[in-house]
XYZ file of C-alpha atoms in Angstrom:
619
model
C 12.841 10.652 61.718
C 12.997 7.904 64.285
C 14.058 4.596 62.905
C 13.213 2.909 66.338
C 9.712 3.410 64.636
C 9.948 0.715 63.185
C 12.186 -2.339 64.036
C 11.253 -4.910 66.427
C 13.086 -5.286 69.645
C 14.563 -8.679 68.909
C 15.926 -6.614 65.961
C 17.307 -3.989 67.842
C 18.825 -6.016 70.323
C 20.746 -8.176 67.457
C 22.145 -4.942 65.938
C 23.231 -4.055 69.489
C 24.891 -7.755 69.583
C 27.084 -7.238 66.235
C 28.178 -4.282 66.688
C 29.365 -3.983 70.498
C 32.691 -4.368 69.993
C 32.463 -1.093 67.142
C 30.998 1.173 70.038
C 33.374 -0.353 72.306
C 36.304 1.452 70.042
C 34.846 4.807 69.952
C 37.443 7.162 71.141
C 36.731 9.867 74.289
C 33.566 7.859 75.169
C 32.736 9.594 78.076
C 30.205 11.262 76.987
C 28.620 8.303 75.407
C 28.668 6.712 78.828
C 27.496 9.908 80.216
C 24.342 9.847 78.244
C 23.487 6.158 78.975
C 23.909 7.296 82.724
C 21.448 9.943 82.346
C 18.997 7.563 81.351
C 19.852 5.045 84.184
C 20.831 2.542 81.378
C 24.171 1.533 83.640
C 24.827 1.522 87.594
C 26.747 4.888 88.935
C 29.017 2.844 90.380
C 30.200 1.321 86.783
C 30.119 4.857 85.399
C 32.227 6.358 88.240
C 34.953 3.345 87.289
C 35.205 4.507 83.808
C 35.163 8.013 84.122
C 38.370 7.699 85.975
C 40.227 5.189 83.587
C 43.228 6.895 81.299
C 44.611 4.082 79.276
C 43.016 3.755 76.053
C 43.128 0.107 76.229
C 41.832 -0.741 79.333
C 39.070 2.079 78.972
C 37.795 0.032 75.375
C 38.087 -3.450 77.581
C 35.836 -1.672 80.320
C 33.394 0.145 77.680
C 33.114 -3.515 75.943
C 32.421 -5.395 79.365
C 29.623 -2.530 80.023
C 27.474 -3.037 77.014
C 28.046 -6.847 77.312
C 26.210 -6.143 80.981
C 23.527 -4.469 79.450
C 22.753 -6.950 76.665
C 22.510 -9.354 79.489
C 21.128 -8.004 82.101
C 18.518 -4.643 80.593
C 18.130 -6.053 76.970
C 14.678 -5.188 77.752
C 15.323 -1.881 77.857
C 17.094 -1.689 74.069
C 14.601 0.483 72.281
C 15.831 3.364 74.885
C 19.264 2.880 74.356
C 19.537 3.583 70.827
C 17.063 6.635 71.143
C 19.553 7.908 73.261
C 22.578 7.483 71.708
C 21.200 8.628 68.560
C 20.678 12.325 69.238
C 21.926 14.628 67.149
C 24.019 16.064 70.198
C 25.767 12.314 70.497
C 25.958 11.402 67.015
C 27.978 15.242 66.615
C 30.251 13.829 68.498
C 30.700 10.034 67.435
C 31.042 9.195 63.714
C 30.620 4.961 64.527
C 26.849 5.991 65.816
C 26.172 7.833 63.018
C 27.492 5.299 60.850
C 25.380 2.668 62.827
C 21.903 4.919 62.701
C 22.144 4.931 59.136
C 22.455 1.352 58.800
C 19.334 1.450 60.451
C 17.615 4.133 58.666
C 18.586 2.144 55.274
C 17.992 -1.300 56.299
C 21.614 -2.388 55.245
C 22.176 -4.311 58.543
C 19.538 -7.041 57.617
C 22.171 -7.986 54.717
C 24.642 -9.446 57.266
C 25.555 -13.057 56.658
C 23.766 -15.329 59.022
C 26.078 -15.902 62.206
C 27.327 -19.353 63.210
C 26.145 -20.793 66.568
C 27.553 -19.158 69.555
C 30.226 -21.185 71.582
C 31.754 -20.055 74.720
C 34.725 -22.664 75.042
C 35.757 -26.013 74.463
C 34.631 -28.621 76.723
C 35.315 -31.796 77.572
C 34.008 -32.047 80.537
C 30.134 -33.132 80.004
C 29.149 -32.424 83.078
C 30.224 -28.477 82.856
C 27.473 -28.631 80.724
C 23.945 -26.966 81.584
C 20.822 -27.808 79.575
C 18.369 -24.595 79.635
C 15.559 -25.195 81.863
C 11.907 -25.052 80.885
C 11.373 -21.404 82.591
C 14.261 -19.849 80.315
C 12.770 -20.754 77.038
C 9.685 -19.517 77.658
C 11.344 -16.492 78.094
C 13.441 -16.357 75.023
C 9.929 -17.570 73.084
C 8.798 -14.408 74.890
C 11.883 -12.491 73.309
C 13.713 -12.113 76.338
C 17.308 -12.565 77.051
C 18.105 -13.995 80.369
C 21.325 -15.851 81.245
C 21.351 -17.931 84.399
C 24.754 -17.434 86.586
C 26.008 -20.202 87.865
C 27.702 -17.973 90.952
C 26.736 -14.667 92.174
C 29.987 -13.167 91.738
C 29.967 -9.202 90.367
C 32.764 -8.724 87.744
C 34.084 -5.221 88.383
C 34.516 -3.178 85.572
C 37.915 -1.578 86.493
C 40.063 -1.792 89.333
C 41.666 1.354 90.660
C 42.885 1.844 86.862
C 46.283 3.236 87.755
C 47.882 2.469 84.865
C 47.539 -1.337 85.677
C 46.818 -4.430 83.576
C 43.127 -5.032 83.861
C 42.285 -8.298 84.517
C 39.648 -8.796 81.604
C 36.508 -10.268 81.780
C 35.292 -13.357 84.230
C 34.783 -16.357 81.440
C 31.055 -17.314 81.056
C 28.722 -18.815 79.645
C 25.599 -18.384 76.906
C 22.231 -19.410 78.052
C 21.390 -20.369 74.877
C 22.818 -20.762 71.406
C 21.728 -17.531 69.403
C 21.720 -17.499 65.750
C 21.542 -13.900 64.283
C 20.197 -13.900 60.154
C 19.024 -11.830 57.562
C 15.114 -11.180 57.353
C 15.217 -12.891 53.832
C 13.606 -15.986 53.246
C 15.615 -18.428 50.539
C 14.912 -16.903 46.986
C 13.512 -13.643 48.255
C 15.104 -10.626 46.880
C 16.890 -7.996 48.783
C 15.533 -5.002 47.717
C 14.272 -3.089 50.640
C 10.983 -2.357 49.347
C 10.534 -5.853 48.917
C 10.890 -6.638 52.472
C 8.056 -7.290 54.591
C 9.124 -4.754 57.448
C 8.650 -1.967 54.427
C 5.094 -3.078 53.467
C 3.744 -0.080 54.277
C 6.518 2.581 54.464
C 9.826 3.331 53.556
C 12.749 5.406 54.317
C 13.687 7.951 52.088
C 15.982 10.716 51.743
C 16.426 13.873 49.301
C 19.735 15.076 49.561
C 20.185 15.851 53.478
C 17.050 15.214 54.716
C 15.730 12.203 55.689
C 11.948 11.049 56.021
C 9.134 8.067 55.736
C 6.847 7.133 52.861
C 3.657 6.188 53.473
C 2.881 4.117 50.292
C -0.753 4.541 50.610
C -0.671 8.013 51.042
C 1.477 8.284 48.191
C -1.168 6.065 46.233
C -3.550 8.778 47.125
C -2.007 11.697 46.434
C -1.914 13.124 49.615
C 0.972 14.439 52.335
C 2.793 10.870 52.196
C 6.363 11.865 54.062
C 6.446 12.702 57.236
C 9.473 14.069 59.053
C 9.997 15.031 62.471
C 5.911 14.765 62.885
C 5.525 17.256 60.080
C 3.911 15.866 57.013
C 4.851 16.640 52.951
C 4.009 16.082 49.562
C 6.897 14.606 47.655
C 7.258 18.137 46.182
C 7.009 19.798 49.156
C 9.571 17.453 50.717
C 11.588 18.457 47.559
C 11.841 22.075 48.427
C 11.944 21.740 52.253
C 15.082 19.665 51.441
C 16.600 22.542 49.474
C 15.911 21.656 45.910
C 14.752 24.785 44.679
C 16.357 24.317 41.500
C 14.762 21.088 40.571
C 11.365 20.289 39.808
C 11.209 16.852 39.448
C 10.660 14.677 42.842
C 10.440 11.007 40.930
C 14.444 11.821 40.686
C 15.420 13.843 43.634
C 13.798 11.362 46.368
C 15.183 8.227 46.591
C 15.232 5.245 48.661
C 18.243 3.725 49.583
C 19.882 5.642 46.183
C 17.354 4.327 44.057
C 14.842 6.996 42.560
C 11.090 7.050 43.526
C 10.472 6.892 40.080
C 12.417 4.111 39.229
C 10.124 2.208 41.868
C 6.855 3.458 40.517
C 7.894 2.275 36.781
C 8.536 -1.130 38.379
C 5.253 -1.426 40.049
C 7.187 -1.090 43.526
C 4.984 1.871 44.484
C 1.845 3.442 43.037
C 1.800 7.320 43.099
C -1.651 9.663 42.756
C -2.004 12.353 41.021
C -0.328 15.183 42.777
C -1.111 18.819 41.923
C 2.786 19.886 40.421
C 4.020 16.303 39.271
C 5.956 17.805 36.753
C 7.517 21.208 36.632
C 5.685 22.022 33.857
C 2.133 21.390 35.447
C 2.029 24.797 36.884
C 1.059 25.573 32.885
C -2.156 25.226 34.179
C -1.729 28.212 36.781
C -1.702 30.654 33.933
C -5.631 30.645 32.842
C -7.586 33.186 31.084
C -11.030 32.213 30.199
C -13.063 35.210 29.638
C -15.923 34.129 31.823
C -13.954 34.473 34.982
C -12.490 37.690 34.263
C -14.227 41.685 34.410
C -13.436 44.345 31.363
C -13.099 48.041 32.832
C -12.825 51.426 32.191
C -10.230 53.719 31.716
C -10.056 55.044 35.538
C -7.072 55.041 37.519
C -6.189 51.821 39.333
C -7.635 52.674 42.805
C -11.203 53.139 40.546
C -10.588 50.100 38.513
C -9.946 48.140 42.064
C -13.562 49.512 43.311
C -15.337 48.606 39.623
C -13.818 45.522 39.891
C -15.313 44.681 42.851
C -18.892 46.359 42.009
C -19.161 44.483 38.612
C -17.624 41.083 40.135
C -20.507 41.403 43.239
C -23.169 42.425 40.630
C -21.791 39.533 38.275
C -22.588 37.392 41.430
C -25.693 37.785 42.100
C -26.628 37.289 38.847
C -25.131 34.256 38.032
C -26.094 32.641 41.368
C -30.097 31.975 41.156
C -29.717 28.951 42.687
C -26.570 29.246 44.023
C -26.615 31.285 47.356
C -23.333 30.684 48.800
C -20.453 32.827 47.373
C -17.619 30.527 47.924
C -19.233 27.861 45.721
C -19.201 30.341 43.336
C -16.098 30.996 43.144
C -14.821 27.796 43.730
C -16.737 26.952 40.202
C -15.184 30.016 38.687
C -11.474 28.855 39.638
C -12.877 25.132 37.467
C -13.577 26.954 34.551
C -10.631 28.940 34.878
C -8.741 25.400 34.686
C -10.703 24.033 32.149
C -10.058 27.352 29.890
C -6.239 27.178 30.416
C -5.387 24.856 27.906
C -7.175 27.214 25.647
C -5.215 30.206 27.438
C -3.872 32.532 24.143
C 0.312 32.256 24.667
C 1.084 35.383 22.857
C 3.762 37.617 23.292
C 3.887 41.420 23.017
C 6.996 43.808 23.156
C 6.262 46.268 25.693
C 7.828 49.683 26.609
C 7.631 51.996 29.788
C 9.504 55.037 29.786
C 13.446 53.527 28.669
C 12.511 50.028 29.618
C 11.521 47.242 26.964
C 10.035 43.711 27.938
C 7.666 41.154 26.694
C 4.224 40.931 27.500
C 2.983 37.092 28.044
C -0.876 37.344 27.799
C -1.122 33.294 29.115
C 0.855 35.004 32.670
C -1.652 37.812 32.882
C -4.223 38.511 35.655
C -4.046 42.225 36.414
C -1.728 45.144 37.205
C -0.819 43.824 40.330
C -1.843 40.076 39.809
C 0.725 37.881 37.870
C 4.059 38.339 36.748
C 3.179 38.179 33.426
C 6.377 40.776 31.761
C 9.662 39.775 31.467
C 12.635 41.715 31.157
C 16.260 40.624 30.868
C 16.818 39.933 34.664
C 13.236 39.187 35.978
C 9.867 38.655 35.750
C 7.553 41.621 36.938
C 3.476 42.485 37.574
C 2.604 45.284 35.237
C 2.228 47.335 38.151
C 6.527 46.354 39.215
C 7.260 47.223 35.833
C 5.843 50.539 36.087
C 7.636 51.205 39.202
C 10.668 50.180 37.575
C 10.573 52.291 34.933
C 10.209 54.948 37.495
C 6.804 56.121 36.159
C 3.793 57.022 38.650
C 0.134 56.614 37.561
C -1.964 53.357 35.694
C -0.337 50.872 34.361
C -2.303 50.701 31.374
C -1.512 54.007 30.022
C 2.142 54.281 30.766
C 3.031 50.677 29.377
C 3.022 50.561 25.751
C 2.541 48.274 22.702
C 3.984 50.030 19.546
C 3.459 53.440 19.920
C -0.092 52.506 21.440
C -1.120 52.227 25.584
C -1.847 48.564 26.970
C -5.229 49.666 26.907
C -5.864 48.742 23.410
C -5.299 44.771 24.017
C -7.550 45.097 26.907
C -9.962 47.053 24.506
C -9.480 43.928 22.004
C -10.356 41.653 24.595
C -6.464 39.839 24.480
C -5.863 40.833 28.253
C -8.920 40.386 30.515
C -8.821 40.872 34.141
C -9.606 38.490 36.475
C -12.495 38.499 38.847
C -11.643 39.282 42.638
C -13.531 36.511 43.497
C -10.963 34.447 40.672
C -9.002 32.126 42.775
C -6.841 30.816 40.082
C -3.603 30.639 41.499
C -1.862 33.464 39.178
C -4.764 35.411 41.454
C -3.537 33.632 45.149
C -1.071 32.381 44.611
C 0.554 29.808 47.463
C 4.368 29.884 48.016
C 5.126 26.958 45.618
C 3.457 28.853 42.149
C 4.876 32.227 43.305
C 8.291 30.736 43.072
C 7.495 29.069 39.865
C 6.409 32.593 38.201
C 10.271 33.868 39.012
C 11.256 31.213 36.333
C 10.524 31.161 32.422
C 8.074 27.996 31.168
C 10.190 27.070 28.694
C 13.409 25.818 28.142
C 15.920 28.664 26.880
C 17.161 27.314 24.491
C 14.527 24.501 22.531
C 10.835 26.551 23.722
C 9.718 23.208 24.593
C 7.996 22.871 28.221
C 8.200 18.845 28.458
C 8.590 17.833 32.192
C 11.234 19.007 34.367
C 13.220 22.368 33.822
C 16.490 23.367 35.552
C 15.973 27.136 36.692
C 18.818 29.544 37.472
C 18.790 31.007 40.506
C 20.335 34.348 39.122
C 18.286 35.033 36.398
C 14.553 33.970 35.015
C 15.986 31.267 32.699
C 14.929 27.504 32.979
C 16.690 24.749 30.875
C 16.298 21.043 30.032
C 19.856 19.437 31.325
C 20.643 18.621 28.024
C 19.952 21.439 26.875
C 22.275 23.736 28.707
C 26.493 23.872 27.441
C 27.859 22.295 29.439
C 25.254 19.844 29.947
C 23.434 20.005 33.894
C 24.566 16.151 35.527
C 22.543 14.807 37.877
C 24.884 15.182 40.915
C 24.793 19.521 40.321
C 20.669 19.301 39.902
C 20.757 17.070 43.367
C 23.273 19.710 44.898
C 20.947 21.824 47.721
C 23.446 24.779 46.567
C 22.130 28.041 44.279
C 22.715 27.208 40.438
C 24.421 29.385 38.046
C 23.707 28.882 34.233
C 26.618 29.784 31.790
C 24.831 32.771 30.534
C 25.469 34.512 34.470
C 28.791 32.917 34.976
C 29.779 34.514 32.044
C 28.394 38.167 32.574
C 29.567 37.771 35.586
C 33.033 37.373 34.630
C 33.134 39.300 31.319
C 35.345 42.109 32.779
C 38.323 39.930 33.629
C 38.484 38.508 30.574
C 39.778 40.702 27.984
C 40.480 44.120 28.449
C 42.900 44.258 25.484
C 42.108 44.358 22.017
C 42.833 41.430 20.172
C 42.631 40.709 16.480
C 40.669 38.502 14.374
C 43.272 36.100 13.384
C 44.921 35.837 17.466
C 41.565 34.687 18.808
C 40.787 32.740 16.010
C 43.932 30.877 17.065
C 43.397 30.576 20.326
C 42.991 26.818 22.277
C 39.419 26.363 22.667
C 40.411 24.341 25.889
C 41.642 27.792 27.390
C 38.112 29.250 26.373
C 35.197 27.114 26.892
C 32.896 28.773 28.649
C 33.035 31.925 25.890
C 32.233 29.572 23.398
C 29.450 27.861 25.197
C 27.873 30.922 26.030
C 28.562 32.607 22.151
C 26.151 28.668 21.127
C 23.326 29.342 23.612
C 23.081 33.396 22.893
C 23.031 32.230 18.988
C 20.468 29.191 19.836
C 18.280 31.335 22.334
C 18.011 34.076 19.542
C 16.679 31.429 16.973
C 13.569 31.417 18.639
C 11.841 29.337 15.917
C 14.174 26.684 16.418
C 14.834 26.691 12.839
C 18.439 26.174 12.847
C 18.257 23.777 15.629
C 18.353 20.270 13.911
C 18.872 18.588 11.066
C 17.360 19.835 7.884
C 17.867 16.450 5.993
C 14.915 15.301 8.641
C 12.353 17.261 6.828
C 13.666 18.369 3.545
C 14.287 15.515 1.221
C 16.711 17.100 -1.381
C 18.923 19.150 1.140
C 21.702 16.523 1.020
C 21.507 16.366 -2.672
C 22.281 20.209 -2.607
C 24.137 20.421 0.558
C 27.577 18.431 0.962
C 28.396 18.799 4.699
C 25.094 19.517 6.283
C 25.661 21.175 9.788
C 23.053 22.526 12.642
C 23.434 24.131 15.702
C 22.593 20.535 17.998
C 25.786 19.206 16.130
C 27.837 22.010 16.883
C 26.984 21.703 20.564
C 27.531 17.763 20.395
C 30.564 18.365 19.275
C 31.130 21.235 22.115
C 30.248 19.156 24.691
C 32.351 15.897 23.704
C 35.128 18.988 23.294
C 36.112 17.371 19.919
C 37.392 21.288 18.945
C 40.619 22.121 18.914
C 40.753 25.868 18.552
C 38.558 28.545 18.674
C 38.765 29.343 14.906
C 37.353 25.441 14.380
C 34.095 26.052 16.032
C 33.470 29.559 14.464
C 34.157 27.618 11.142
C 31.435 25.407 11.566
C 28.859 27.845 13.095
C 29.706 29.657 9.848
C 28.969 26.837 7.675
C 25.343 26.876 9.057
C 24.785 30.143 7.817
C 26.866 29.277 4.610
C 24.511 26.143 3.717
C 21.319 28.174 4.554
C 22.166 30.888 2.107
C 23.256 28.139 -0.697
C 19.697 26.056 -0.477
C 17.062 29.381 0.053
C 18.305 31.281 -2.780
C 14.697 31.872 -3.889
C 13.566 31.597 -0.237
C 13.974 35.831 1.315
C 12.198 35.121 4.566
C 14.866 32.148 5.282
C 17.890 34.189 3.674
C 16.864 37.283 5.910
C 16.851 34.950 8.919
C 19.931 33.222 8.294
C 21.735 36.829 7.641
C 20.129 38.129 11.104
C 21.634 35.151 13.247
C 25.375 35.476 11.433
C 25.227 39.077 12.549
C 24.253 38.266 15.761
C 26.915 35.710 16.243
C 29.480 38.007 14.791
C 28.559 41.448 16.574
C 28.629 38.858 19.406
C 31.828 37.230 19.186
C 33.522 40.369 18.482
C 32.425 41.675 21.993
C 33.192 38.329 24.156
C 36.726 38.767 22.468
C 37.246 41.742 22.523
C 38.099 42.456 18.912
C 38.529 45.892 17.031
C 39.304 45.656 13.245
């Protein structure tokens, strides 16, 4: 992204004015000079002077009296000086330009303090002194900076520079008094996306990468970021700036460190509807309304591919009296499709094939080679994948099965029905952004709920909220372009260095929690990932009136991780205690109550068998 886009050339030329004497300072500028050379910026003969200086001091004197020359004398050419200077090869090489683009890119250089008047030297003399003369200020009306010289001497840059004092700069003298100020008019505020020169775009940046907002693109909906002549939708400019594991671009982009969506909540900016606002938007990818979708028989899956095509043209024609282009057709069939998805059936079947078990989601379901709609422990897989897994050959309907029974039968029931070839849902064709999304789960891990943005790990299907996760996912790891682990990987991952001797009950009981965190983080999202009705999850005083009448020290699993996470736990045995006590109060208060009891008993046996195996423990 080009700054220079942007800013005036009075502007330009007033940054150049400040910070002179910073570029003057750059060490081993010879390359810097070299470049403005190349673009006949400066005279060979003043570039031949300073390529032969050695003393670090006279070569900063000469570098200074060189951009003072061009500020006088090819100010108009200012707009290709800093495009110069500010390729990537140059900036690689000097941290002050970088430094100085950015304050450009940001708009942080309009907050300088306005400058006093300029004043060469004292004089006494009034007759030293030279009014400006009609001619030159219509030229600096015209935004032009001329300076008159009162003798047509050349001041050499260097001498021979053989380790000699240089003789500094002639004195002279300012045309005219400049006064250099902040954009801001009295009262106004200095946000950036307040300022007039940002009415219609801003500069943003998501970690890395840098780019400008078009606000009335973004008030449309459309591409609104452009960078490098290569247009984005916030979301796309979210992944093409290595966020994969973040799915919320109100957050990630930011102008100037302040989030889009901060700006949009404040009226600053006005956003459209955009396809994926939310992570959890692509809920509408998974559709399956029965009109869009063809039953068939029990053929193998090369027939059911040529059926499928015979009843979908047949199913065409028919439905298409008046209708004689196909596309429309199916461009109405992928509406309905939409329309039907909040309707879409989100049940879930265990599955077998050969030694492999999984579960079937009917809401991800499209056809044997259409949607990842089974998910095992590690990933999420087509019917057809998970047959090839399981290394079986042949139809994926007969070798997957649902208690004892072939997939067949739900298809027979009418719970799984394929989609149409002509369906062009996007479980069906798919673009790179919802194939990426079906990798991940839907729902958070650990509370099933699919509100807004979801962290996913980028080792296993799992997606979290960040408070959900132990320890909790900050904002600085979610912004990180890196691949994210969650604590379930880092821990399988490391299980086999942990303990390989047996310990007793009582020793790891004893044991400083602070010394082993992460296996009791992990042993609290295994036990709340396995409560999958979330009925241990909060407080039961919330919605049973008489618990704390029966209860004394009511305790859930979201006050077990509080207290986890603010590492209020001194030992190990302290936080098995009160995951205990859950289990304890649930069997006190459903003593009539078998379903609860029977739940309650399955989780303590969890945890335990569990616990046992993180620490290695053989009674």
């Amino acid at each position: 992204m080009d700054p220079l886009d942007f800013l005036e050339p009075d502007e330009l030329l007033r940054f150049f004015h400040c910070n002179k004497t910073e570029m003057s300072c750059m060490e081993k500028p010879h390359t810097f000079i070299t470049q403005l050379r190349d673009h006949n910026l400066i005279p060979e003969d003043r570039f031949k002077k300073i390529s032969r200086m050695k003393s670090k001091e006279n070569l900063k004197k000469a570098l200074y009296e060189l951009l003072d020359w061009f500020e006088t004398q090819r100010a108009e050419h200012i707009k290709v000086f800093w495009g110069s200077v500010f390729k990537e090869t140059i900036l690689s090489h000097y941290s002050t330009l970088r430094l100085l683009r950015n304050s450009l890119m940001d708009g942080s250089f309009h907050f300088r303090s306005q400058l006093p008047e300029k004043v060469d030297e004292e004089e006494t003399d009034k007759g030293k002194r030279k009014e400006l003369s009609e001619e030159e200020g219509e030229e600096q009306k015209k935004g032009k900076w001329v300076k008159k010289k009162k003798n047509q001497r050349s001041r050499s840059v260097c001498d021979d520079d053989e380790e000699q004092a240089d003789p500094g700069p002639a004195p002279r003298k300012k045309s005219k008094k400049l006064c250099f100020s902040s954009p801001l008019k009295k009262g106004e505020k200095g946000d950036i996306w307040t300022w007039p020169i940002y009415k219609y775009q801003l500069p943003v940046t998501c970690g890395q990468q840098e780019g400008i907002l078009k606000r009335d693109k973004l008030a449309k909906g459309e591409k609104c970021i452009v960078v490098k002549k290569q247009w984005f939708t916030p979301t796309q400019f979210e992944r093409f700036a290595g966020k994969q594991s973040y799915k919320n671009w109100k957050l990630s982009i930011r102008c100037r460190d302040t989030p889009l969506g901060k700006l949009i909540q404040g009226g600053h900016l006005k956003s459209g509807r955009y396809k994926r606002e939310f992570h959890k938007a692509k809920k509408s990818l998974f559709s399956s309304n029965p009109g869009s979708t063809v039953l068939e028989g029990e053929e193998e899956d090369e027939g059911e591919i040529e059926e499928r095509e015979d009843r979908a043209s047949s199913s065409s024609q028919e439905s298409s009296a008046d209708v004689t282009d196909e596309e429309g057709e199916a461009e109405e069939q992928t509406e309905q499709q939409s329309e039907g998805s909040h309707d879409s059936s989100k049940k879930v079947f265990k599955v077998t094939c050969g030694a492999l078990a999984a579960t079937l989601h009917v809401h991800r379901f499209a056809s044997g080679t259409c949607g990842k709609s089974i998910r095992t422990e590690t990933r999420w897989m087509t019917p057809m994948e998970f047959v090839e897994e399981a290394s079986c050959s042949g139809s994926w309907r007969k070798y997957i099965e649902w208690e004892g029974k072939p997939l067949s039968v739900l298809k027979e029931a009418g719970i799984l029905k394929i989609h149409s070839l002509l369906c062009r849902c996007t479980l069906c064709k798919p673009e790179c952004e919802d194939a990426e999304n079906q990798k991940n789960d839907d729902e958070c891990c650990i509370c099933r709920s699919d509100a807004e943005s979801l962290v996913v790990c980028d080792h296993c299907p799992r997606s979290f909220h960040q408070k959900c996760h132990l320890p909790h996912i900050e904002d600085t790891i979610v912004g990180d372009s890196r691949l994210w682990m969650c604590t379930f990987c880092v821990f399988k991952s490391n299980q086999e260095y942990y303990y390989r001797d047996e310990l007793k009950m009582e020793a790891a009981l004893s044991r400083q929690i602070s010394q082993h965190m992460l296996e009791c983080e992990y042993l609290l999202l295994y036990l709340c990932s396995a409560d999958e009705e979330q009925t241990f999850a909060t407080n039961p005083s919330l919605y049973l009136q008489d618990y704390s009448t029966v209860i004394e020290t009511p305790t859930w699993l979201g006050s077990v991780a509080d207290k986890l996470q603010k590492q209020l736990y001194q030992t190990v045995g302290e936080f098995v205690s009160d995951v205990q006590l859950i289990f304890t109060n649930c069997a006190s208060y459903n003593r009539d109550n078998s379903e609860f009891l029977a739940e309650g008993d399955r989780l303590k046996k969890l945890f335990e068998d569990e616990f046992k195996n993180v620490f290695n423990i053989r009674e």
